[in-house]
Coordinates of C-alpha atoms and ligand atoms in Angstrom, one line a residue:
X1 CA -38.7 26.4 12.0
X2 CA -39.5 25.1 8.3
X3 CA -41.9 21.9 8.4
X4 CA -41.5 19.1 6.2
X5 CA -43.9 16.2 5.6
X6 CA -43.2 12.6 4.4
X7 CA -43.8 11.7 0.9
X8 CA -44.0 7.4 -0.3
X9 CA -42.6 7.4 -3.6
X10 CA -43.4 4.4 -5.6
X11 CA -40.1 3.2 -7.3
X12 CA -39.2 -0.5 -9.0
X13 CA -36.2 -2.6 -8.6
X14 CA -33.3 -1.6 -11.0
X15 CA -30.7 -4.3 -12.2
X16 CA -26.9 -3.8 -11.0
X17 CA -27.2 -2.6 -7.4
X18 CA -24.7 -4.7 -5.7
X19 CA -22.2 -3.2 -3.8
X20 CA -18.6 -4.2 -5.0
X21 CA -15.1 -4.7 -2.9
X22 CA -16.1 -1.2 -1.1
X23 CA -19.5 0.3 -2.0
X24 CA -21.8 1.1 -5.3
X25 CA -19.4 2.3 -7.8
X26 CA -21.2 3.2 -11.2
X27 CA -21.2 6.0 -13.9
X28 CA -22.7 9.2 -12.8
X29 CA -25.2 8.8 -15.9
X30 CA -26.4 5.8 -14.2
X31 CA -26.7 7.2 -10.8
X32 CA -28.3 10.1 -12.2
X33 CA -31.6 7.8 -13.5
X34 CA -34.5 8.2 -11.9
X35 CA -34.9 6.9 -8.5
X36 CA -31.2 4.9 -8.8
X37 CA -29.7 6.7 -5.7
X38 CA -32.8 6.9 -4.0
X39 CA -33.5 3.3 -4.7
X40 CA -29.8 2.4 -3.2
X41 CA -30.3 4.5 -0.1
X42 CA -33.9 3.1 0.9
X43 CA -32.1 -0.3 0.5
X44 CA -29.8 0.2 2.9
X45 CA -32.3 2.2 5.4
X46 CA -34.6 -0.9 5.2
X47 CA -31.3 -3.4 5.8
X48 CA -30.2 -1.7 8.9
X49 CA -33.9 -1.9 10.4
X50 CA -36.0 0.9 11.6
X51 CA -34.9 0.6 15.4
X52 CA -31.1 1.4 14.1
X53 CA -32.6 4.0 11.8
X54 CA -35.2 6.1 13.7
X55 CA -33.7 8.7 16.0
X56 CA -30.4 7.8 14.6
X57 CA -27.4 10.6 13.7
X58 CA -25.8 9.8 10.6
X59 CA -22.8 11.3 8.9
X60 CA -23.2 12.2 5.0
X61 CA -20.2 13.3 3.4
X62 CA -17.5 12.4 0.6
X63 CA -14.4 13.3 -1.6
X64 CA -16.8 16.0 -3.5
X65 CA -16.7 14.6 -6.5
X66 CA -19.1 15.2 -9.4
X67 CA -22.7 14.8 -8.3
X68 CA -21.7 14.6 -4.6
X69 CA -23.9 18.0 -3.8
X70 CA -26.8 16.6 -5.2
X71 CA -26.5 13.2 -3.8
X72 CA -26.3 14.8 -0.2
X73 CA -29.2 16.7 -0.6
X74 CA -31.2 14.0 -1.6
X75 CA -29.8 11.6 1.1
X76 CA -30.6 14.6 3.8
X77 CA -34.0 14.5 2.9
X78 CA -34.6 10.7 2.7
X79 CA -32.7 10.3 6.1
X80 CA -35.6 13.0 7.2
X81 CA -38.6 11.3 6.0
X82 CA -37.0 7.8 7.5
X83 CA -37.0 8.9 11.1
X84 CA -33.1 9.9 11.2
X85 CA -32.7 12.6 13.9
X86 CA -29.6 14.3 12.7
X87 CA -27.4 14.7 9.6
X88 CA -23.4 15.5 10.2
X89 CA -22.1 17.2 7.0
X90 CA -18.5 17.9 6.5
X91 CA -18.3 21.6 5.1
X92 CA -19.3 21.8 1.5
X93 CA -19.6 17.9 1.7
X94 CA -16.2 17.1 1.8
X95 CA -14.8 14.3 4.3
X96 CA -12.3 12.1 3.4
X97 CA -12.9 8.3 4.3
X98 CA -10.9 8.1 6.8
X99 CA -12.3 11.6 8.3
X100 CA -15.5 9.9 8.3
X101 CA -14.6 6.8 10.2
X102 CA -12.8 9.2 12.7
X103 CA -15.9 11.3 13.2
X104 CA -18.1 8.5 13.6
X105 CA -15.7 7.0 16.6
X106 CA -14.7 10.5 17.8
X107 CA -17.1 13.3 17.2
X108 CA -19.3 14.3 20.0
X109 CA -22.2 16.9 19.2
X110 CA -23.0 19.5 21.5
X111 CA -25.7 17.9 23.0
X112 CA -23.6 14.9 23.7
X113 CA -24.7 12.5 21.0
X114 CA -22.3 10.9 18.6
X115 CA -22.7 8.9 15.0
X116 CA -24.4 5.5 14.6
X117 CA -22.7 5.2 11.1
X118 CA -22.4 7.2 7.9
X119 CA -23.2 7.3 3.8
X120 CA -19.6 8.2 2.0
X121 CA -19.8 9.9 -1.3
X122 CA -17.0 8.4 -3.4
X123 CA -15.6 6.2 -6.1
X124 CA -12.2 6.5 -4.4
X125 CA -9.5 6.4 -7.0
X126 CA -11.6 6.2 -10.0
X127 CA -11.8 9.4 -12.0
X128 CA -14.6 11.9 -11.5
X129 CA -16.7 14.1 -13.6
X130 CA -20.1 14.2 -15.6
X131 CA -18.9 11.5 -17.6
X132 CA -16.9 9.6 -15.2
X133 CA -17.7 7.5 -11.7
X134 CA -19.7 8.1 -8.9
X135 CA -20.0 5.8 -5.8
X136 CA -21.6 5.3 -2.1
X137 CA -21.0 3.1 0.7
X138 CA -22.4 2.9 4.1
X139 CA -20.1 2.7 7.0
X140 CA -21.6 1.1 10.4
X141 CA -21.3 2.3 14.1
X142 CA -17.5 1.4 14.6
X143 CA -16.4 3.8 11.8
X144 CA -15.8 0.6 9.3
X145 CA -17.5 -0.6 5.8
X146 CA -20.7 -2.2 6.4
X147 CA -19.7 -6.2 6.6
X148 CA -21.0 -8.6 4.0
X149 CA -24.0 -9.6 5.7
X150 CA -25.2 -6.0 5.7
X151 CA -24.1 -5.3 2.0
X152 CA -25.7 -8.5 0.9
X153 CA -29.0 -7.4 2.4
X154 CA -29.1 -4.2 1.0
X155 CA -28.6 -5.6 -2.7
X156 CA -31.5 -7.9 -1.8
X157 CA -33.6 -4.9 -0.9
X158 CA -32.6 -3.4 -4.2
X159 CA -34.2 -6.4 -6.2
X160 CA -37.4 -6.0 -4.7
X161 CA -38.0 -2.7 -3.7
X162 CA -41.1 -0.9 -4.2
X163 CA -41.1 2.4 -2.5
X164 CA -38.9 5.1 -1.2
X165 CA -39.5 7.9 1.3
X166 CA -38.4 11.3 0.8
X167 CA -39.0 14.7 2.8
X168 CA -41.8 17.0 0.8
X169 CA -40.9 20.6 1.9
X170 CA -37.5 20.7 3.2
X171 CA -35.4 23.2 1.4
X172 CA -31.9 22.0 0.2
X173 CA -29.3 22.8 3.2
X174 CA -26.6 25.1 2.7
X175 CA -24.0 23.2 3.2
X176 CA -20.9 25.7 2.3
X177 CA -21.6 27.8 5.5
X178 CA -20.7 26.0 9.3
X179 CA -23.8 25.7 11.3
X180 CA -26.9 23.9 12.7
X181 CA -30.1 23.8 11.0
X182 CA -33.0 22.5 12.3
X183 CA -36.6 21.1 10.5
X184 CA -39.7 20.0 11.8
X185 CA -41.1 16.6 10.6
X186 CA -44.2 14.7 11.7
X187 CA -42.3 12.9 14.2
X188 CA -40.6 15.7 15.8
X189 CA -37.3 17.9 15.1
X190 CA -34.4 17.2 12.3
X191 CA -31.2 18.9 12.0
X192 CA -28.7 19.2 9.6
X193 CA -25.0 20.1 11.2
X194 CA -22.4 21.2 9.1
X195 CA -19.0 21.2 10.5
X196 CA -15.4 21.7 10.1
X197 CA -14.2 18.8 7.8
X198 CA -10.8 18.8 9.3
X199 CA -10.6 19.4 12.8
X200 CA -12.0 16.1 14.6
X201 CA -9.2 14.3 11.9
X202 CA -6.4 16.7 12.7
X203 CA -7.1 16.2 16.5
X204 CA -7.0 12.5 16.2
X205 CA -3.3 12.5 14.4
X206 CA -1.9 14.9 17.0
X207 CA -2.9 12.1 19.6
X208 CA -1.1 9.4 17.5
X209 CA 2.0 10.9 16.5
X210 CA 4.7 13.2 17.7
X211 CA 4.1 16.3 16.1
X212 CA 6.9 17.8 17.6
X213 CA 9.8 15.3 16.7
X214 CA 8.1 15.6 12.7
X215 CA 8.3 19.3 12.7
X216 CA 11.9 19.3 13.6
X217 CA 12.5 17.0 11.0
X218 CA 10.8 19.4 8.4
X219 CA 12.4 22.3 9.7
X220 CA 16.0 20.8 8.5
X221 CA 16.6 22.4 5.5
X222 CA 18.2 18.9 4.0
X223 CA 14.5 17.8 4.7
X224 CA 11.9 18.6 1.9
X225 CA 8.9 17.3 1.0
X226 CA 6.1 17.2 -1.7
X227 CA 2.6 15.8 -1.4
X228 CA 0.2 15.5 -4.4
X229 CA -3.7 15.3 -3.2
X230 CA -4.3 14.9 -7.2
X231 CA -7.0 17.2 -6.5
X232 CA -8.5 14.9 -4.0
X233 CA -10.1 15.4 -0.8
X234 CA -6.9 15.0 0.9
X235 CA -6.2 18.8 0.0
X236 CA -8.6 19.9 2.8
X237 CA -6.1 18.0 5.4
X238 CA -3.2 18.7 3.5
X239 CA -2.6 22.4 4.1
X240 CA -3.7 22.2 8.0
X241 CA -1.6 19.1 9.0
X242 CA 1.6 19.5 7.1
X243 CA 1.8 23.2 6.6
X244 CA 0.2 24.9 9.7
X245 CA 0.8 22.1 12.2
X246 CA 4.1 20.5 10.9
X247 CA 5.8 23.9 9.1
X248 CA 6.3 22.3 5.7
X249 CA 6.7 24.8 2.8
X250 CA 3.5 25.8 1.2
X251 CA 5.2 24.9 -1.9
X252 CA 5.8 21.4 -0.9
X253 CA 1.6 20.5 -1.6
X254 CA 1.0 20.1 -5.4
X255 CA -3.1 19.3 -6.7
X256 CA -4.3 20.3 -3.1
X257 CA -7.5 22.1 -4.3
X258 CA -10.3 19.4 -4.2
X259 CA -12.1 19.5 -7.2
X260 CA -15.0 17.8 -8.8
X261 CA -13.4 16.2 -11.6
X262 CA -10.0 16.0 -9.9
X263 CA -8.7 18.5 -12.6
X264 CA -9.5 15.6 -15.0
X265 CA -6.9 13.2 -14.0
X266 CA -7.2 9.8 -12.4
X267 CA -6.7 10.1 -8.4
X268 CA -5.0 7.1 -8.0
X269 CA -1.5 7.2 -6.6
X270 CA 0.5 4.8 -8.6
X271 CA 3.8 5.7 -10.3
X272 CA 1.4 5.9 -13.7
X273 CA -1.2 8.4 -12.1
X274 CA 0.8 10.5 -10.1
X275 CA 2.7 12.1 -12.9
X276 CA 3.6 15.4 -11.5
X277 CA 4.9 13.8 -8.4
X278 CA 6.5 11.3 -9.8
X279 CA 8.1 14.2 -12.4
X280 CA 9.0 16.0 -9.4
X281 CA 10.8 13.1 -7.6
X282 CA 12.4 12.1 -10.9
X283 CA 13.8 15.2 -11.9
X284 CA 17.2 16.2 -11.4
X285 CA 18.0 19.7 -10.1
X286 CA 15.5 22.6 -10.9
X287 CA 15.8 25.8 -10.3
X288 CA 19.0 25.6 -7.8
X289 CA 16.2 23.0 -5.9
X290 CA 17.4 19.1 -5.6
X291 CA 14.1 16.7 -5.6
X292 CA 12.3 16.3 -2.5
X293 CA 13.7 13.9 -0.1
X294 CA 10.1 12.3 0.4
X295 CA 7.0 12.3 -1.6
X296 CA 3.6 11.1 -1.0
X297 CA 0.3 11.1 -2.8
X298 CA -3.1 10.6 -1.8
X299 CA -6.1 9.0 -4.0
X300 CA -9.8 10.8 -4.4
X301 CA -11.1 10.1 -1.0
X302 CA -7.8 9.8 0.8
X303 CA -7.6 6.5 2.0
X304 CA -4.9 5.2 -0.2
X305 CA -1.3 6.4 0.0
X306 CA 1.9 6.4 -2.0
X307 CA 5.4 6.6 -0.7
X308 CA 8.6 7.7 -2.8
X309 CA 12.0 8.9 -1.5
X310 CA 14.7 10.5 -3.5
X311 CA 16.9 7.9 -5.2
X312 CA 20.4 7.7 -4.0
X313 CA 22.2 8.3 -7.7
X314 CA 24.3 5.5 -9.3
X315 CA 26.9 7.4 -11.4
X316 CA 28.2 4.5 -13.1
X317 CA 24.6 3.6 -14.6
X318 CA 24.0 7.0 -16.5
X319 CA 27.7 7.1 -17.8
X320 CA 26.9 3.5 -19.0
X321 CA 23.3 5.1 -20.6
X322 CA 24.8 8.1 -22.0
X323 CA 25.8 7.0 -25.3
X324 CA 22.3 5.7 -26.4
X325 CA 19.7 8.2 -27.4
X326 CA 18.7 11.0 -25.4
X327 CA 14.6 9.6 -25.3
X328 CA 16.4 6.7 -23.3
X329 CA 18.3 8.3 -21.4
X330 CA 15.6 10.8 -20.4
X331 CA 13.4 7.7 -19.6
X332 CA 15.7 6.2 -17.3
X333 CA 17.3 8.9 -15.9
X334 CA 13.6 10.0 -14.6
X335 CA 12.4 6.5 -13.8
X336 CA 15.5 5.5 -11.9
X337 CA 16.0 9.0 -9.8
X338 CA 13.1 8.4 -7.1
X339 CA 12.6 5.3 -5.0
X340 CA 9.3 3.6 -5.1
X341 CA 8.2 1.6 -1.5
X342 CA 5.8 -0.9 -2.5
X343 CA 2.9 -0.5 -0.4
X344 CA 3.3 -4.2 0.8
X345 CA 6.9 -3.4 1.9
X346 CA 5.4 -0.2 3.3
X347 CA 2.9 -1.7 6.0
X348 CA 5.9 -4.5 7.0
X349 CA 8.4 -1.2 7.8
X350 CA 5.5 0.1 9.7
X351 CA 5.1 -2.4 11.5
X352 CA 8.4 -3.1 12.5
X353 CA 9.4 0.5 13.7
X354 CA 6.1 1.5 15.2
X355 CA 7.1 0.8 18.8
X356 CA 9.9 3.0 18.9
X357 CA 8.7 5.6 16.2
X358 CA 5.1 6.0 17.3
X359 CA 3.5 7.2 20.6
X360 CA 0.5 5.6 19.9
X361 CA 2.0 1.8 19.7
X362 CA 4.7 2.7 22.5
X363 CA 3.2 -0.3 24.4
X364 CA 3.6 -2.7 21.8
X365 CA 1.3 -4.1 18.6
X366 CA -1.7 -6.6 19.3
X367 CA -1.1 -7.9 16.0
X368 CA -1.0 -7.4 12.2
X369 CA -2.7 -8.4 9.3
X370 CA -2.8 -8.0 5.3
X371 CA -4.8 -9.0 2.3
X372 CA -4.0 -11.9 0.5
X373 CA -2.2 -10.8 -2.4
X374 CA -0.3 -8.4 -0.2
X375 CA 3.3 -9.8 -0.4
X376 CA 4.4 -11.9 2.7
X377 CA 6.9 -9.0 3.7
X378 CA 4.6 -8.1 6.9
X379 CA 4.7 -11.9 7.6
X380 CA 8.4 -12.3 8.0
X381 CA 7.9 -9.1 10.6
X382 CA 5.2 -10.6 12.3
X383 CA 7.5 -14.0 12.6
X384 CA 10.8 -12.0 14.0
X385 CA 8.7 -9.7 16.5
X386 CA 6.6 -12.6 17.5
X387 CA 3.1 -10.8 16.5
X388 CA 0.1 -12.2 16.0
X389 CA -0.6 -12.5 12.1
X390 CA -3.9 -12.5 9.8
X391 CA -4.0 -12.9 6.5
X392 CA -7.9 -11.6 5.3
X393 CA -9.6 -11.2 2.1
X394 CA -8.8 -8.0 -0.2
X395 CA -11.1 -5.2 1.4
X396 CA -10.7 -3.3 4.5
X397 CA -13.9 -4.5 6.0
X398 CA -12.1 -7.7 6.8
X399 CA -9.9 -5.8 9.1
X400 CA -12.6 -4.4 11.3
X401 CA -13.2 -7.1 13.2
X402 CA -10.0 -8.2 14.3
X403 CA -9.5 -4.8 15.4
X404 CA -13.1 -4.6 17.4
X405 CA -11.9 -7.7 19.0
X406 CA -8.6 -6.0 20.2
X407 CA -6.4 -8.8 17.8
X408 CA -4.8 -5.9 15.1
X409 CA -3.0 -2.6 15.3
X410 CA -1.4 -2.2 11.9
X411 CA -2.6 -3.7 8.7
X412 CA -2.2 -3.2 4.7
X413 CA -3.1 -4.1 1.5
X414 CA -0.9 -4.2 -1.6
X415 CA -3.1 -1.7 -3.2
X416 CA -2.2 1.2 -1.7
X417 CA -3.7 1.0 1.6
X418 CA -2.4 1.4 4.9
X419 CA -3.4 2.3 8.2
X420 CA -4.4 1.2 12.2
X421 CA -7.0 0.5 14.5
X422 CA -7.0 4.2 15.0
X423 CA -10.2 4.2 12.7
X424 CA -11.4 1.4 10.8
X425 CA -10.7 2.5 7.4
X426 CA -7.5 2.8 6.0
X427 CA -5.6 5.8 6.2
X428 CA -3.2 8.0 3.3
X429 CA -2.7 11.0 5.6
X430 CA -1.9 8.9 8.7
X431 CA 0.4 6.3 6.3
X432 CA 2.3 9.6 5.6
X433 CA 2.7 10.4 8.9
X434 CA 4.0 7.3 9.8
X435 CA 6.8 7.3 7.5
X436 CA 7.6 11.0 8.8
X437 CA 7.5 9.5 12.6
X438 CA 10.0 6.8 11.3
X439 CA 12.1 9.6 9.4
X440 CA 12.2 11.6 12.5
X441 CA 13.2 8.9 14.8
X442 CA 15.9 7.6 12.6
X443 CA 17.4 10.8 12.0
X444 CA 16.7 11.9 15.7
X445 CA 20.6 12.4 16.4
X446 CA 21.2 13.0 12.9
X447 CA 19.9 15.9 12.0
X448 CA 23.1 18.2 11.9
X449 CA 24.7 15.5 9.9
X450 CA 26.3 15.3 6.8
X451 CA 23.3 13.2 5.4
X452 CA 20.0 12.1 6.6
X453 CA 18.9 8.6 6.5
X454 CA 16.6 8.6 3.6
X455 CA 13.7 6.6 2.9
X456 CA 15.7 4.2 0.4
X457 CA 18.1 3.8 3.6
X458 CA 15.3 3.0 5.5
X459 CA 13.9 0.1 3.0
X460 CA 17.1 -1.1 2.3
X461 CA 18.2 -1.9 5.6
X462 CA 14.7 -3.5 6.3
X463 CA 15.7 -5.7 3.6
X464 CA 18.6 -6.7 4.8
X465 CA 17.2 -8.0 8.1
X466 CA 14.0 -9.5 7.0
X467 CA 14.8 -10.1 3.2
X468 CA 13.0 -8.8 0.3
X469 CA 9.8 -9.6 -1.3
X470 CA 10.0 -8.7 -5.1
X471 CA 6.3 -7.7 -6.1
X472 CA 4.8 -6.4 -8.8
X473 CA 1.2 -6.4 -9.9
X474 CA -0.4 -6.3 -13.3
X475 CA -3.6 -4.9 -14.1
X476 CA -5.9 -5.4 -17.2
X477 CA -8.5 -3.0 -17.1
X478 CA -12.0 -2.5 -18.8
X479 CA -11.4 -6.2 -20.6
X480 CA -14.7 -8.0 -21.5
X481 CA -16.3 -9.6 -18.5
X482 CA -17.4 -12.6 -20.1
X483 CA -13.6 -13.2 -21.1
X484 CA -12.0 -12.3 -17.7
X485 CA -14.3 -14.9 -16.3
X486 CA -13.3 -17.6 -18.5
X487 CA -9.6 -16.8 -18.0
X488 CA -10.8 -17.3 -14.0
X489 CA -12.4 -20.5 -14.9
X490 CA -9.3 -21.8 -16.9
X491 CA -7.0 -21.3 -14.0
X492 CA -9.2 -22.8 -11.3
X493 CA -9.6 -26.0 -13.9
X494 CA -5.8 -26.1 -14.1
X495 CA -5.4 -26.7 -10.2
X496 CA -6.9 -30.2 -10.5
X497 CA -3.7 -31.5 -11.7
X498 CA -0.5 -29.8 -10.1
X499 CA 1.8 -32.3 -12.0
X500 CA 0.3 -30.8 -15.2
X501 CA 0.4 -27.2 -14.2
X502 CA 4.1 -28.0 -13.1
X503 CA 4.8 -29.8 -16.4
X504 CA 3.2 -26.5 -18.5
X505 CA 5.4 -24.2 -16.1
X506 CA 8.8 -26.3 -17.2
X507 CA 7.6 -26.1 -20.7
X508 CA 7.9 -22.2 -20.4
X509 CA 10.7 -21.4 -17.9
X510 CA 13.1 -24.4 -16.5
X511 CA 14.2 -21.7 -14.0
X512 CA 11.2 -21.1 -12.1
X513 CA 10.7 -23.3 -8.8
X514 CA 7.7 -25.9 -9.0
X515 CA 3.7 -25.2 -7.5
X516 CA 3.2 -26.9 -4.6
X517 CA -0.7 -25.6 -3.6
X518 CA -3.2 -24.1 -5.6
X519 CA -6.3 -23.2 -4.4
X520 CA -9.1 -20.2 -4.3
X521 CA -8.5 -18.5 -1.3
X522 CA -11.1 -18.8 1.4
X523 CA -11.3 -16.9 4.8
X524 CA -13.4 -18.0 7.9
X525 CA -13.0 -14.9 10.1
X526 CA -11.8 -15.6 13.4
X527 CA -14.0 -13.3 15.3
X528 CA -17.7 -13.9 14.2
X529 CA -16.9 -17.6 12.0
X530 CA -18.2 -16.0 9.0
X531 CA -17.0 -17.6 5.7
X532 CA -16.0 -15.9 2.4
X533 CA -15.1 -17.7 -0.5
X534 CA -13.6 -17.5 -4.1
X535 CA -11.2 -14.4 -3.0
X536 CA -8.6 -14.9 -5.5
X537 CA -6.9 -17.8 -7.2
X538 CA -3.1 -18.7 -5.8
X539 CA -0.7 -20.8 -7.2
X540 CA 2.0 -21.0 -4.5
X541 CA 5.6 -22.0 -5.5
X542 CA 8.0 -24.3 -3.3
X543 CA 10.1 -21.1 -2.9
X544 CA 8.1 -19.1 -1.8
X545 CA 6.7 -17.4 -4.9
X546 CA 3.3 -16.5 -5.3
X547 CA 1.4 -15.8 -8.3
X548 CA -2.2 -14.5 -7.7
X549 CA -5.4 -13.9 -9.9
X550 CA -8.3 -11.9 -8.9
X551 CA -11.1 -10.2 -10.7
X552 CA -11.3 -6.4 -9.3
X553 CA -14.1 -5.1 -6.9
X554 CA -14.1 -1.6 -7.6
X555 CA -14.3 -1.1 -11.2
X556 CA -17.4 0.5 -13.1
X557 CA -17.4 -1.0 -16.4
X558 CA -16.6 -4.4 -17.9
X559 CA -14.0 -6.4 -15.5
X560 CA -10.3 -5.8 -14.1
X561 CA -7.6 -8.4 -14.0
X562 CA -5.2 -8.7 -11.4
X563 CA -2.1 -10.7 -11.6
X564 CA 0.0 -10.5 -8.2
X565 CA 3.4 -11.7 -8.9
X566 CA 5.8 -12.1 -5.7
X567 CA 9.4 -13.8 -5.0
X568 CA 11.0 -14.1 -1.8
X569 CA 14.8 -13.2 -1.6
X570 CA 16.7 -13.9 2.0
X571 CA 20.7 -13.7 0.0
X572 CA 21.4 -10.0 0.9
X573 CA 23.8 -10.7 -2.1
X574 CA 20.5 -10.4 -4.1
X575 CA 18.1 -8.1 -2.8
X576 CA 19.2 -5.0 -5.0
X577 CA 17.8 -5.9 -8.3
X578 CA 15.6 -4.2 -10.1
X579 CA 12.1 -5.7 -9.3
X580 CA 10.7 -6.3 -13.0
X581 CA 14.2 -8.0 -14.1
X582 CA 13.9 -10.2 -10.9
X583 CA 10.2 -11.3 -11.5
X584 CA 10.8 -11.6 -15.4
X585 CA 10.5 -15.3 -15.4
X586 CA 7.6 -16.0 -13.0
X587 CA 5.5 -13.0 -15.2
X588 CA 6.2 -14.8 -18.0
X589 CA 4.9 -18.2 -16.3
X590 CA 2.1 -16.2 -15.2
X591 CA 0.9 -14.8 -18.5
X592 CA 1.4 -18.3 -20.5
X593 CA -0.4 -19.9 -18.1
X594 CA -3.0 -17.9 -17.7
X595 CA -3.1 -17.6 -21.5
X596 CA -3.6 -14.1 -20.8
X597 CA -3.4 -12.7 -24.5
X598 CA -5.6 -15.4 -25.9
X599 CA -8.4 -15.1 -23.1
X600 CA -8.2 -11.0 -23.1
X601 CA -6.8 -10.0 -26.4
X602 CA -4.2 -7.9 -24.8
X603 CA -0.5 -7.8 -25.3
X604 CA 0.1 -5.7 -22.4
X605 CA -1.5 -4.7 -19.1
X606 CA -3.0 -1.2 -18.6
X607 CA -1.1 -0.2 -15.6
X608 CA 2.2 -2.2 -13.9
X609 CA 2.9 -1.1 -10.4
Ligands
LIG1 C1 -11.3 -0.6 -2.1 C2 -11.0 -1.5 -0.6 C3 -9.8 -2.2 -0.1 C4 -9.1 -3.0 -1.1 C5 -9.5 -2.5 -2.6 C6 -9.2 -3.0 -3.8 O1 -10.2 0.2 -1.8 O2 -11.7 -0.3 0.5 O3 -9.8 -2.8 1.0 O4 -8.3 -3.4 -1.2 O5 -11.1 -1.8 -3.0 O6 -10.1 -3.0 -5.0 P1 -10.1 -3.9 -6.5 O7 -11.0 -5.1 -5.9 O8 -10.3 -3.2 -7.1 O9 -8.8 -5.0 -6.1 P2 -10.6 1.8 -2.4 O10 -9.7 2.6 -2.2 O11 -11.2 1.8 -3.7 O12 -12.0 2.2 -1.5

């Protein structure tokens, strides 16, 4: 057995190692600075405390982005030196964020041991490659992201760190081959266990969903799918689940080979960045094939999802546009041929159908939760079904306590995150399986029929029952950080006089309702009583509309301002409008009230969702 020694390396604090909404995300070149990663990892071990680290089993893996392989070797050596007993690594260092959570909760090693936590190496939906982003976060024994108490401690430790420990004489471990390698350290044996990235996760999915009924749906020639992993880690699961287990065609998968740089793309599953999927869904008949009935995409670490359906054609629309230029016609044609399910609607629809369609929830939901900027579609479902309901700040970590306390089964966020208490992370593939389950349930007696119940039918039926929350998000990416702060202070200052706010609004648009409440969202965790302040600026209107302004906590450069705009419509005759049209008055108010252009110099957002 190879032996190693423990080296103590002197270091000094490095600025800017404060974890954001979900871990530390920076450019690769920042992470590659001497001691940068090492300082953060040691700060994490110190924050956890020796009693939690010595003898522990930790998972180390991620979405496979550039620099992951180097980072894994560094963390293995530091873990060995800090007294960790075993490190588990997904083959090739690949594990999706939800799979890490599943592995922590479910996997039992040959000697009966379980994992105590994990380092997840990902910058999620941010691009990857030598000039792009890398990231690291720590997840706890429950499988969920470290709570603020721990991330604050990690940050404080990074500001005072003087040394880190690293194993000397421990060679790089071959993480491409499954198997156990043992080493001998001054305090005993240290193991590195490389295991199959998908099997624990696939097993968990099979215990939640009725794979047979989904298989039946997918075997219908009328039901075609397209899944786009955007070259993220979801590709490591997609073939196993959708093709091998559920029988989808291999041609249903696009961009499903994980790549260190995500093929040069932006692995963010939205209508702007999931271009190939959107094009497939948007085009008419190609090569004798109709566009797929169902489309979905994942982000780099496979915790986010986007759900699309085939749009039912409105022929008069095309006749109306046929006279205008080809360019306009093509644009309208493409953008209107796919049906986009907003993430806020998605979680509400999953919650409304979970008990009937998903065996895991057959005995009922313990409660539901959403993040504050997510639309109130879920609130209406909770009210109608008499379910416990929670509104938490942005960040999946806030759902964990509710789930651990048995208060919440299904939750979701507007930022393309949907999930349940099967793990403690949002789960992109779970969301796709949830939608396929709902489609399978709605079509169970209909597979031989003329037309299947589509994604669009399900959403429209939901709106007819519960009302529709028109919703859009404007992102201003990489804005000057000082300017973003000034804009936020301006919005907070305005809230000191709502009558003044309403006068301003009246001057902008007379057809917008009145602001009745303005604040900065603050959350008291009902389980541990902890308080999180400054979680987004809210303007709440008399008719239920909301304007929310927030600074993103996941960017790696400058600031990203997010503006969330929502309006509720109960009248069934008014639920079918184009959402950008319906929201235009509120958008105008939001942009002028916030003086967006004045503060940021931007005349348009980077991304509209
Ligand atoms: C992370 C968190 C999510 C959160 C999102 C918000 O997502 O896990 O719970 O909603 O950030 O991002 P922002 O602060 O930029 O609005 P991910 O997928 O980046 O890990």
